[in-house]
Structures are given as structure tokens and as C-alpha cells.
């Protein structure tokens, strides 16, 4: 008993060591996150990467303290004024909400790893990663159960999963299969937008109307055609805009789909529970969420989204983890992050 108490009292510095490769990806829900953090921490201690992460950590703490001090100085009158400003902005945005389109985001499952398994079926069911000892491009879902993921150094992945099989990258092969998927996408939206080799955004409004068919049915059909053409599975999200469709395609990965109906209440409820990390600074979020996000961009290290710094400030200073909480604290965000008042 004494022993376990003293063990739990021991410092655990890895608990605050969050890096891009301790973040979860699809297929990593049951992972022992503390173990992954400890291994990543211990194996990267002393490296340049580690020193850089530590520097970032100090910067985050300073920014959190600075923001806390500024928030404490706000008077009730300030907050009530900025609450009105926030409410007005939200109303303005609400009036521009467009629920008339149906977007589909499609994303291949464990793409490079799945292609490698097609050419070497003996890899099926075994934990494998595409990449090298220095860097992994992706890992299959068997490997993800051990906490192995894209953007993780291979030597750390091997520590997490000693039986991990490494396969070198072969872009020619991935491009070949990517082109096959694009031929299928073209049939549903000739103007589809590819994002890299393994994902695309399709406006399926017209094809749904022409064929009197739902977005869900199109998604089923498209996924089954992609499988027929390539032997690879993919996942899809269907929603009123691109950003939401992208968030939706991750929900039932692998080989699944999720549909968010073109209904105001459904969209509001869905956005409310979204973790702030999912918010991307994109034209898209403006129509589905709220403009306050733009103000946060100033503090962001990660171009294009709410990165680690902003996420920490929002969580530690304001207790904000979801988009709903962000709306509730609109007055604080408005005054502290607006261009005119940000320090
Ligand atoms: N990729 C990479 N480096 C990264 C992330 C991804 O080289 N840091 C490559 C390998 C992936 C492909 O891009 O196979 C697609 O990336 P995804 O994020 O879609 O990951 P996967 O398709 O591998 O897995 P899933 O989409 O099932 O989560
Ligand atoms: Mg993918």
C-alpha cells in the first residue's frame, strides 16, 4: 500500500509532454495514452526536438499567465459590452448560414499502408508502418492500437510495438491508386477538389438532385465503387459544408461514413460538442461557426487551425474545450483576442 502510494506520488513529467505524435488519430481510442506519452518522453529526452518542445512549453506558460492577468482586469461593464458585440457577430453570421449544399469528403483508410498491403497480402492483420526508423508516414489500424501513428519517429514506434513491420515509401504506387480513386470522384463532381493523394471534397448537391438520391446513398455507392476499382477502403462524411464534411469523414473510420443533415438544429448541436482542435481557420468555418475564431489566429503557431498554444490558452485560462464553450465565453474572446485590443 505504502509502495503504491509513493509510486503515485512520483513526478510524472511526461504527463504534460504532448506532441504531434501523442495526439490520437482514427483507430487509437483504446490506446494507453499515458504509456505512449511516457515512451515518447523518455525516448526523445535530450534531443533537439525535445529541447524545442520544452521551449514551446515555456512560451505557452508565459502566454497563459499573460492572458490570465489581462482577463482578471476586465470589469463587469467591459464584459457586458463585449458580450453584446459577440452576440451581434454571431447573429450576423447566423444570417449567412447556407444549408443548401451537400458536400462529401472522402478520405482513404490508412492509405499508404493499405496500398502496401494490396501488393503484399502477407502484411494483412499484422502491425505495420510505412516509413523508416527516423519517420513514419502512416501506420495501419493494427499498429495504431499500440499508439503508433503518422509523423512519429520509427524508433519510438518500434519501442511501442516491438513486432512492428516497416515498409519503405513508394510514391509511384500511391499516385497510381490515387489516380484510380479520382476517376471515381469525377463521376460525382467533375470539379471535385483533391487534397493530397488520399482525400477529396465533392459537391454532390447536383447529383443528389438529378438522381433523387440522398447524400448517404451517394456516399455508400462512391465508397463501394472506389473499393471495386482499387481494392482499398475509404471513409466519407456528408454535410452542408466542406469543413463539416471533413470532420464527419473521420467519425466512422475505417470503412465507414457519417451524415450530418442539412438542418440548422442538427448542425448547431454537432458543432457545439466539437473539440476546439477541430476548428480550422478556413472560409468554411465562417459559415458554420463564428467569426471570433479569426481573432484567435494571431496567437496561433499552427497556421490553419487552433494549434497547441491557442488550445492551451483557451483550456487553461477560460476552461474552453468545445465550440459551445467558446460561444459561451464569447465576451472574453472578443475583448482579449480582437485586433484592436490584443497586446
Ligand atoms: N502522410 C504522411 N505524413 C503525415 C501524414 C500523412 O506522409 N504526417 C501520408 C500517409 C498517409 C496519407 O498521407 O497514408 C494520408 O494521410 P491520412 O492522414 O489520411 O492518414 P491515413 O490515410 O494513413 O489514415 P486514416 O485516414 O485512415 O486515418
Ligand atoms: Mg486517409
XYZ file of N, CA, C and O and ligand atoms in Angstrom, residues 107-108 198 253, ligand 2:
17
model
N -11.966 10.156 -47.623
C -10.582 10.006 -47.155
C -10.249 8.507 -47.109
O -10.951 7.723 -46.466
N -9.190 8.139 -47.816
C -8.798 6.726 -47.867
C -8.337 6.261 -46.471
O -7.772 7.046 -45.712
N -4.855 11.318 -50.882
C -5.854 10.378 -50.356
C -7.167 10.996 -49.912
O -7.982 10.309 -49.320
N -14.372 6.047 -39.193
C -13.195 5.423 -39.806
C -12.819 4.159 -39.066
O -12.950 4.151 -37.849
Mg -6.589 8.808 -45.011
